[in-house]
PDB file of C-alpha atoms in Angstrom:
ATOM      1  CA  MET A  96      43.724   7.902 -38.028  1.00 88.00           C
ATOM      2  CA  THR A  97      46.710   9.775 -36.633  1.00 94.00           C
ATOM      3  CA  ALA A  98      48.746  12.370 -38.485  1.00 93.00           C
ATOM      4  CA  HIS A  99      51.736  10.025 -38.494  1.00 94.00           C
ATOM      5  CA  ARG A 100      49.677   7.231 -40.055  1.00 93.00           C
ATOM      6  CA  LEU A 101      48.239   9.609 -42.679  1.00 91.00           C
ATOM      7  CA  LYS A 102      51.780  10.609 -43.616  1.00 92.00           C
ATOM      8  CA  ALA A 103      52.941   6.987 -43.673  1.00 90.00           C
ATOM      9  CA  VAL A 104      50.234   6.021 -46.171  1.00 84.00           C
ATOM     10  CA  GLY A 105      50.886   9.081 -48.329  1.00 84.00           C
ATOM     11  CA  LEU A 106      47.654  10.992 -47.742  1.00 87.00           C
ATOM     12  CA  ILE A 107      49.502  14.011 -46.352  1.00 90.00           C
ATOM     13  CA  ASP A 108      52.951  15.380 -47.117  1.00 91.00           C
ATOM     14  CA  LYS A 109      53.877  17.064 -43.868  1.00 93.00           C
ATOM     15  CA  ILE A 110      52.904  17.147 -40.217  1.00 95.00           C
ATOM     16  CA  VAL A 111      52.819  20.585 -38.610  1.00 94.00           C
ATOM     17  CA  ASN A 112      53.340  20.297 -34.883  1.00 92.00           C
ATOM     18  CA  GLU A 113      51.209  22.125 -32.340  1.00 93.00           C
ATOM     19  CA  PRO A 114      52.472  24.276 -29.486  1.00 93.00           C
ATOM     20  CA  LEU A 115      52.953  22.577 -26.131  1.00 92.00           C
ATOM     21  CA  GLY A 116      49.533  21.865 -24.642  1.00 93.00           C
ATOM     22  CA  GLY A 117      47.701  21.939 -27.972  1.00 92.00           C
ATOM     23  CA  ALA A 118      46.660  24.483 -30.581  1.00 93.00           C
ATOM     24  CA  HIS A 119      43.682  25.648 -28.535  1.00 95.00           C
ATOM     25  CA  ARG A 120      45.961  26.751 -25.689  1.00 95.00           C
ATOM     26  CA  ASP A 121      48.068  29.118 -27.802  1.00 95.00           C
ATOM     27  CA  PRO A 122      46.270  30.245 -30.975  1.00 96.00           C
ATOM     28  CA  LYS A 123      48.845  32.940 -31.775  1.00 96.00           C
ATOM     29  CA  GLN A 124      51.754  30.508 -31.655  1.00 96.00           C
ATOM     30  CA  THR A 125      49.682  28.028 -33.652  1.00 96.00           C
ATOM     31  CA  ALA A 126      49.164  30.664 -36.353  1.00 97.00           C
ATOM     32  CA  VAL A 127      52.897  31.433 -36.414  1.00 96.00           C
ATOM     33  CA  MET A 128      53.744  27.748 -36.780  1.00 95.00           C
ATOM     34  CA  ARG A 129      51.177  27.233 -39.543  1.00 96.00           C
ATOM     35  CA  LYS A 130      52.366  30.323 -41.397  1.00 97.00           C
ATOM     36  CA  ARG A 131      55.984  29.158 -41.231  1.00 96.00           C
ATOM     37  CA  ALA A 132      55.095  25.661 -42.443  1.00 96.00           C
ATOM     38  CA  LEU A 133      53.009  27.027 -45.308  1.00 96.00           C
ATOM     39  CA  ALA A 134      55.713  29.502 -46.367  1.00 97.00           C
ATOM     40  CA  ASP A 135      58.359  26.749 -46.315  1.00 95.00           C
ATOM     41  CA  THR A 136      56.171  24.516 -48.457  1.00 93.00           C
ATOM     42  CA  LEU A 137      55.315  27.259 -50.942  1.00 94.00           C
ATOM     43  CA  ARG A 138      59.029  28.076 -51.357  1.00 95.00           C
ATOM     44  CA  GLN A 139      59.588  24.526 -52.568  1.00 93.00           C
ATOM     45  CA  PHE A 140      57.280  25.194 -55.496  1.00 92.00           C
ATOM     46  CA  GLN A 141      58.802  28.481 -56.632  1.00 94.00           C
ATOM     47  CA  GLY A 142      59.926  28.207 -60.208  1.00 94.00           C
ATOM     48  CA  VAL A 143      57.939  25.043 -60.885  1.00 95.00           C
ATOM     49  CA  LYS A 144      55.532  25.321 -63.792  1.00 96.00           C
ATOM     50  CA  THR A 145      51.846  25.112 -62.956  1.00 96.00           C
ATOM     51  CA  GLU A 146      51.436  22.346 -65.529  1.00 97.00           C
ATOM     52  CA  ASP A 147      54.091  20.245 -63.766  1.00 97.00           C
ATOM     53  CA  LEU A 148      52.504  20.838 -60.357  1.00 95.00           C
ATOM     54  CA  LEU A 149      49.139  19.731 -61.708  1.00 96.00           C
ATOM     55  CA  LYS A 150      50.611  16.546 -63.187  1.00 96.00           C
ATOM     56  CA  VAL A 151      52.238  15.590 -59.894  1.00 93.00           C
ATOM     57  CA  ARG A 152      49.058  16.382 -57.964  1.00 91.00           C
ATOM     58  CA  MET A 153      46.877  14.361 -60.334  1.00 93.00           C
ATOM     59  CA  ALA A 154      49.231  11.376 -60.130  1.00 92.00           C
ATOM     60  CA  LYS A 155      49.109  11.539 -56.343  1.00 88.00           C
ATOM     61  CA  ILE A 156      45.307  11.703 -56.266  1.00 88.00           C
ATOM     62  CA  LEU A 157      44.956   8.839 -58.738  1.00 88.00           C
ATOM     63  CA  ALA A 158      47.272   6.708 -56.582  1.00 85.00           C
ATOM     64  CA  TYR A 159      44.905   6.927 -53.592  1.00 83.00           C
ATOM     65  CA  GLY A 160      43.475   3.513 -52.872  1.00 79.00           C
ATOM     66  CA  GLN A 161      46.224   1.588 -54.650  1.00 71.00           C
ATOM     67  CA  PHE A 162      47.947  -1.125 -52.684  1.00 72.00           C
ATOM     68  CA  LYS A 163      51.415  -2.601 -52.799  1.00 72.00           C
ATOM     69  CA  GLU A 164      51.923  -6.230 -51.886  1.00 80.00           C
ATOM     70  CA  ILE A 165      54.881  -7.003 -49.674  1.00 81.00           C
ATOM     71  CA  GLN A 166      56.422 -10.453 -49.825  1.00 81.00           C
ATOM     72  CA  PRO A 167      57.198 -12.006 -46.418  1.00 77.00           C
TER      73      PRO A 167
END
């Protein structure tokens, strides 16, 4: 399954791109990109209560495997 498909079905929240040529070609740039993505994501949660984060996370996990029917 591709990263874009995983995001489309809700199994991941964000796709972090790799440097040109792939992560294995430029590990330092890969680390910089990962660090930036992680810091950006963590900033979104500043000020949010742990209890609220846990509720959202649990709801997301419990929704795995649920399907929505689409009418043609």
